[in-house]
Tab-separated table of C-alpha atoms and ligand atoms in Angstrom:
chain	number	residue	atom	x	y	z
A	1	UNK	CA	4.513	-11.168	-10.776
A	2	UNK	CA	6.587	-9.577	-8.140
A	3	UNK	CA	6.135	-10.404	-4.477
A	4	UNK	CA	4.968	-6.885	-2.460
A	5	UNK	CA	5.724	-6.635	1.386
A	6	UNK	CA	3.552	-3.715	3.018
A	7	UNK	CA	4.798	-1.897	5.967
A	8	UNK	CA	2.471	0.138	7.810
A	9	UNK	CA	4.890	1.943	10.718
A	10	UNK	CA	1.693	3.518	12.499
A	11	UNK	CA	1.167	2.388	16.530
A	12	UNK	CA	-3.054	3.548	15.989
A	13	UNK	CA	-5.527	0.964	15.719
A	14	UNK	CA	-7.780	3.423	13.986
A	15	UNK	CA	-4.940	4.096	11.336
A	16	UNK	CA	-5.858	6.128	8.160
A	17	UNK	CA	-1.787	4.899	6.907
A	18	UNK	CA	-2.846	1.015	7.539
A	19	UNK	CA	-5.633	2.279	5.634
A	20	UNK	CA	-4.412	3.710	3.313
A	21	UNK	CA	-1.856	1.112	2.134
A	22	UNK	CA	-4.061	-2.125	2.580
A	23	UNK	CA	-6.082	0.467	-0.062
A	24	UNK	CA	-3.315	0.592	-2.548
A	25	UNK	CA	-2.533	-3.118	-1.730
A	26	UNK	CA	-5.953	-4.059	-3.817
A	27	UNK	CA	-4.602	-1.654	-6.541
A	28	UNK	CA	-1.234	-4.005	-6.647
A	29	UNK	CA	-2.573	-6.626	-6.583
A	30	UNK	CA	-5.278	-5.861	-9.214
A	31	UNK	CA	-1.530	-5.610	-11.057
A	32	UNK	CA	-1.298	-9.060	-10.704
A	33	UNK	CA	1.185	-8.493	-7.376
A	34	UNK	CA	1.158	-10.808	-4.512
A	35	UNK	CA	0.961	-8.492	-1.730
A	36	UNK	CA	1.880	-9.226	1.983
A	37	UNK	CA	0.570	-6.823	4.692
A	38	UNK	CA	1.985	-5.928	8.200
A	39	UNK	CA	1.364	-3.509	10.273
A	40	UNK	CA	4.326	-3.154	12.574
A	41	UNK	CA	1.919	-2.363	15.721
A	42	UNK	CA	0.980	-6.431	15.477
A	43	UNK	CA	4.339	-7.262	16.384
A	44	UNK	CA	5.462	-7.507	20.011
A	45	UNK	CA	6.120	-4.848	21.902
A	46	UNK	CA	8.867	-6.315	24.305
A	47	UNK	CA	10.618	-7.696	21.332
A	48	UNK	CA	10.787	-4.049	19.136
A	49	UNK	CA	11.476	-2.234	22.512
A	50	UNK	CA	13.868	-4.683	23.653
A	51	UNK	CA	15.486	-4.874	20.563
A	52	UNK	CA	14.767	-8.784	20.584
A	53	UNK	CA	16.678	-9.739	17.061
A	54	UNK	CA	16.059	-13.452	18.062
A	55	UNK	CA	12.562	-12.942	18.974
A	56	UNK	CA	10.196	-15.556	16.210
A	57	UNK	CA	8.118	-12.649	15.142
A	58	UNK	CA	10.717	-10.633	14.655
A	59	UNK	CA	12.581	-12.932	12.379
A	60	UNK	CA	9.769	-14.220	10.611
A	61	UNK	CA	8.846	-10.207	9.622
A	62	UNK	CA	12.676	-10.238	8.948
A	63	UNK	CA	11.976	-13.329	6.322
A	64	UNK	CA	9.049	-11.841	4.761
A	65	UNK	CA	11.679	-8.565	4.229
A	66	UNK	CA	14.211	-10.712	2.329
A	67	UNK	CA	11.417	-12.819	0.578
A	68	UNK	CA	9.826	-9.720	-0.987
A	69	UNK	CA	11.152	-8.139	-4.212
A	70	UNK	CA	9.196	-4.421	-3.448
A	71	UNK	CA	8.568	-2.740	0.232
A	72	UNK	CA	6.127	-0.075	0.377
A	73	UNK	CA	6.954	1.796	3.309
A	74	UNK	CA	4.218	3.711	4.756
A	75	UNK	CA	4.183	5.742	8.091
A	76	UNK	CA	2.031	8.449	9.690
A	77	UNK	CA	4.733	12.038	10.169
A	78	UNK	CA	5.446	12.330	14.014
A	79	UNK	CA	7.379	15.253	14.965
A	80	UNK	CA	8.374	16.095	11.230
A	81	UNK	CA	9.806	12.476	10.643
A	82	UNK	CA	8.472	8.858	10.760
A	83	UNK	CA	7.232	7.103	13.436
A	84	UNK	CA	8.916	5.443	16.255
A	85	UNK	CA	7.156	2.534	16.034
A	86	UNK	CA	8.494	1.981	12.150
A	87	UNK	CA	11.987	2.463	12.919
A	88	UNK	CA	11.661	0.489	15.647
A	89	UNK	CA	11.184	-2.391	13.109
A	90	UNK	CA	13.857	-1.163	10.781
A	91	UNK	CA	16.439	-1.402	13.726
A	92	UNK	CA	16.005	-4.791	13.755
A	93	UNK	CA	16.455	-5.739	10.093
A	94	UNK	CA	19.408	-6.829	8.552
A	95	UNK	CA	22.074	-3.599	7.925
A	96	UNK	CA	21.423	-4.043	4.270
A	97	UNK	CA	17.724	-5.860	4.351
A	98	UNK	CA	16.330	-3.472	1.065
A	99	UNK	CA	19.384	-4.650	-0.989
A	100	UNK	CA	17.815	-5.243	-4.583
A	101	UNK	CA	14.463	-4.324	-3.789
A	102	UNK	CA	12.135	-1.460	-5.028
A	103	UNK	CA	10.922	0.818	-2.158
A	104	UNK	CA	8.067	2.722	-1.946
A	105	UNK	CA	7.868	5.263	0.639
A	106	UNK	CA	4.625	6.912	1.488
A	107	UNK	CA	3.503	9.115	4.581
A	108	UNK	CA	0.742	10.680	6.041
A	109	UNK	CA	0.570	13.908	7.972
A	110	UNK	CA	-1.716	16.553	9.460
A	111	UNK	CA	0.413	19.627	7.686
A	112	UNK	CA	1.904	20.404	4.111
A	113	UNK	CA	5.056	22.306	6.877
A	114	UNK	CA	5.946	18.402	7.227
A	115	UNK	CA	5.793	17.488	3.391
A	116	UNK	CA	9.256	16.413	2.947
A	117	UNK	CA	9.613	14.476	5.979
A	118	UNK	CA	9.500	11.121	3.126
A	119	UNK	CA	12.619	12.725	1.498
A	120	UNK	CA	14.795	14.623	4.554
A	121	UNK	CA	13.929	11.558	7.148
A	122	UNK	CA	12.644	8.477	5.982
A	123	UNK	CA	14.517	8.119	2.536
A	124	UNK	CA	18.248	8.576	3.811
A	125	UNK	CA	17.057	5.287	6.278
A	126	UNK	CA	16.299	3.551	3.270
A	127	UNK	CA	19.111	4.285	1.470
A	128	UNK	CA	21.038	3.469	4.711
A	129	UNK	CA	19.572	-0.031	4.195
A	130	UNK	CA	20.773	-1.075	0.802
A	131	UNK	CA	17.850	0.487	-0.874
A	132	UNK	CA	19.016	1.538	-4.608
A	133	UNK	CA	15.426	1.670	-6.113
A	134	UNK	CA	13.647	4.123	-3.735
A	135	UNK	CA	11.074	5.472	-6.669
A	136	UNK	CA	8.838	8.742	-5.413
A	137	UNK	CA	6.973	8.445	-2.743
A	138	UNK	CA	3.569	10.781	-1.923
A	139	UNK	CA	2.702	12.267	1.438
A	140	UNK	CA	-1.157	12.315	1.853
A	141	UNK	CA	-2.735	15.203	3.845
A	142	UNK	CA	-4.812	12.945	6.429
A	143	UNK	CA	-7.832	15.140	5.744
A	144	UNK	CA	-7.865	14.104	2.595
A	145	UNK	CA	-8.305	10.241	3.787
A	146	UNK	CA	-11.982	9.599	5.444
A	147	UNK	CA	-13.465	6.393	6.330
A	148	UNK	CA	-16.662	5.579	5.004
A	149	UNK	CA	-19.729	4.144	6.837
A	150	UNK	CA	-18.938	0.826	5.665
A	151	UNK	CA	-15.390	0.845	6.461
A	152	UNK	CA	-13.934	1.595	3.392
A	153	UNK	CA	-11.669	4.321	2.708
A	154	UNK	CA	-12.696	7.429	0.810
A	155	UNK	CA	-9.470	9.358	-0.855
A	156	UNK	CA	-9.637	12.874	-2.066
A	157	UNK	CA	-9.656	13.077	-5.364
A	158	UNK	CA	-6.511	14.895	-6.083
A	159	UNK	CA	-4.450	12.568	-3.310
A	160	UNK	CA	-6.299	9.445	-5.141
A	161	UNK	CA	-4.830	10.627	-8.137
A	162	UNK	CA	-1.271	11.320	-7.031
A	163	UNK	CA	-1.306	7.959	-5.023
A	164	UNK	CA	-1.847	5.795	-7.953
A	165	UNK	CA	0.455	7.837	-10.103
A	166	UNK	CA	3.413	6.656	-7.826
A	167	UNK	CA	1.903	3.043	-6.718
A	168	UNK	CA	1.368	2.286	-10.787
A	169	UNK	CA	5.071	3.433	-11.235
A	170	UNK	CA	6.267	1.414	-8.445
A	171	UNK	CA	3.977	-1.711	-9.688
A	172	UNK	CA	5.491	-0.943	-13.519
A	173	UNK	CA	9.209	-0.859	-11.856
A	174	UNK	CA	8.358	-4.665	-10.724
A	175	UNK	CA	7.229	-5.620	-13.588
A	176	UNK	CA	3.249	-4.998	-13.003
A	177	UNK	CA	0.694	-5.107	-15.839
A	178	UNK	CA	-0.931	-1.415	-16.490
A	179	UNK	CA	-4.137	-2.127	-16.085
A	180	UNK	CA	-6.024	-1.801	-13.009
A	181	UNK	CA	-9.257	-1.859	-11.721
A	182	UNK	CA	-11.329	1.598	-11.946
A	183	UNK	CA	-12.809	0.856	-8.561
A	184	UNK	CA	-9.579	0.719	-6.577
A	185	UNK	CA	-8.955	4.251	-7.727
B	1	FMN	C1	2.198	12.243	18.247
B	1	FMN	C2	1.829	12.830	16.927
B	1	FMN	C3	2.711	13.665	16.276
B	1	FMN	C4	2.401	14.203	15.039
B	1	FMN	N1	3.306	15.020	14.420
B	1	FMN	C5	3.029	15.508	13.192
B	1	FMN	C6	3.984	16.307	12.514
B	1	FMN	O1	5.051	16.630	13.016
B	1	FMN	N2	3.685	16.735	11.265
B	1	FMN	C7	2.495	16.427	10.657
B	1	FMN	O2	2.284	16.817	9.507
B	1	FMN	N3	1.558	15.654	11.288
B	1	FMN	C8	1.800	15.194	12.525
B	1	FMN	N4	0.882	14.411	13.178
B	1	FMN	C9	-0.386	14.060	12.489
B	1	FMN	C10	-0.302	12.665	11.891
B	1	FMN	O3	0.873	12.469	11.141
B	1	FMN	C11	-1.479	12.386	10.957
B	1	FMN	O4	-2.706	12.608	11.605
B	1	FMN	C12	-1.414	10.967	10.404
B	1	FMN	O5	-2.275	10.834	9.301
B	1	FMN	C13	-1.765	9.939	11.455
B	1	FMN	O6	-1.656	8.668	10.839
B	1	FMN	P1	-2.270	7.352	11.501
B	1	FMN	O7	-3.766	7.526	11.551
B	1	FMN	O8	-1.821	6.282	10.588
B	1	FMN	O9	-1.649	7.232	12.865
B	1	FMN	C14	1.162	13.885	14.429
B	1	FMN	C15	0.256	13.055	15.101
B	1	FMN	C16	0.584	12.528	16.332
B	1	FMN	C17	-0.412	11.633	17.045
């Protein structure tokens, strides 16, 4: 169906975001989605610090940007907006690099205080970027996001809920079948 680029902006190695989207990325691609994860903290250092546009990493996330026909955008709140780390990436893309896609932002956050960061901070960047199908996003409280003795990750119900409420309409917006599998919940 559609081809899914997802974005993880978080610099921990232990992140419950990177979790949390390579979670819904099953769920997408139980929509019959091809789904491409990367999690910006892979990605050299020197080049996103040095802002290295010619760097081969850099351009190849750049190509996998302008391949894609959705972005899920997902980043952990830092200081009631997005993480460095994520726009440190988005600097580097193409002024208008979401032209024609379908965005979906998502966040994660220790307090409700910081609830709108997705809307006040991270969706005027998108929007800056050529974005014109920016559907809701969801900002998960990252208590409700545990990781299970085996790895996996265990969502609150009520967050589980809300998250595939707005990954289903993203999936739906690109075209995704309906059906999913009960386990990816
Ligand atoms: C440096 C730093 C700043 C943070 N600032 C905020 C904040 O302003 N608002 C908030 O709700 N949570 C804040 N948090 C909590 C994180 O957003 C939250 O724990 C998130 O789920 C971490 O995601 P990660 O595991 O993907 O890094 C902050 C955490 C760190 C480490």
């Amino acid at each position: 169906m559609a081809t899914i680029l997802s974005i993880s902006g978080s610099p921990s190695a232990a992140s419950r975001t990177a979790r949390l989207l390579r979670h819904l990325d099953n769920r997408l691609t139980a929509q019959g989605h091809e789904v491409i994860p990367l999690d910006v903290r892979t990605l050299p250092a020197d080049a996103l610090l040095g802002a290295d546009f010619r760097h081969p990493e850099i351009i190849q996330a750049a190509a996998l940007v302008e391949r894609a026909d959705g972005v899920v955008v997902g980043t952990p709140v830092y200081k009631a907006a997005y993480s460095g780390l994520l726009k440190s990436l988005l600097d580097l893309l193409p002024q208008y690099a979401l032209a024609g896609k379908t965005v979906l932002p998502l966040a994660t956050g220790g307090s409700t205080a910081h609830v709108l960061a997705i809307d006040y901070a991270l969706r005027p960047v998108l929007s800056s970027m050529g974005a014109t199908h920016i559907v809701p996003g969801w900002f998960t409280l990252d208590k409700d996001l545990t990781v299970g003795v085996d790895g996996s990750l265990i969502v609150a119900p009520g967050a589980a809920e809300a998250l595939a409420q707005v990954t289903d309409q993203f999936s739906l917006a690109l075209g995704g079948r309906t059906t999913v599998l009960a386990a990816t919940g």
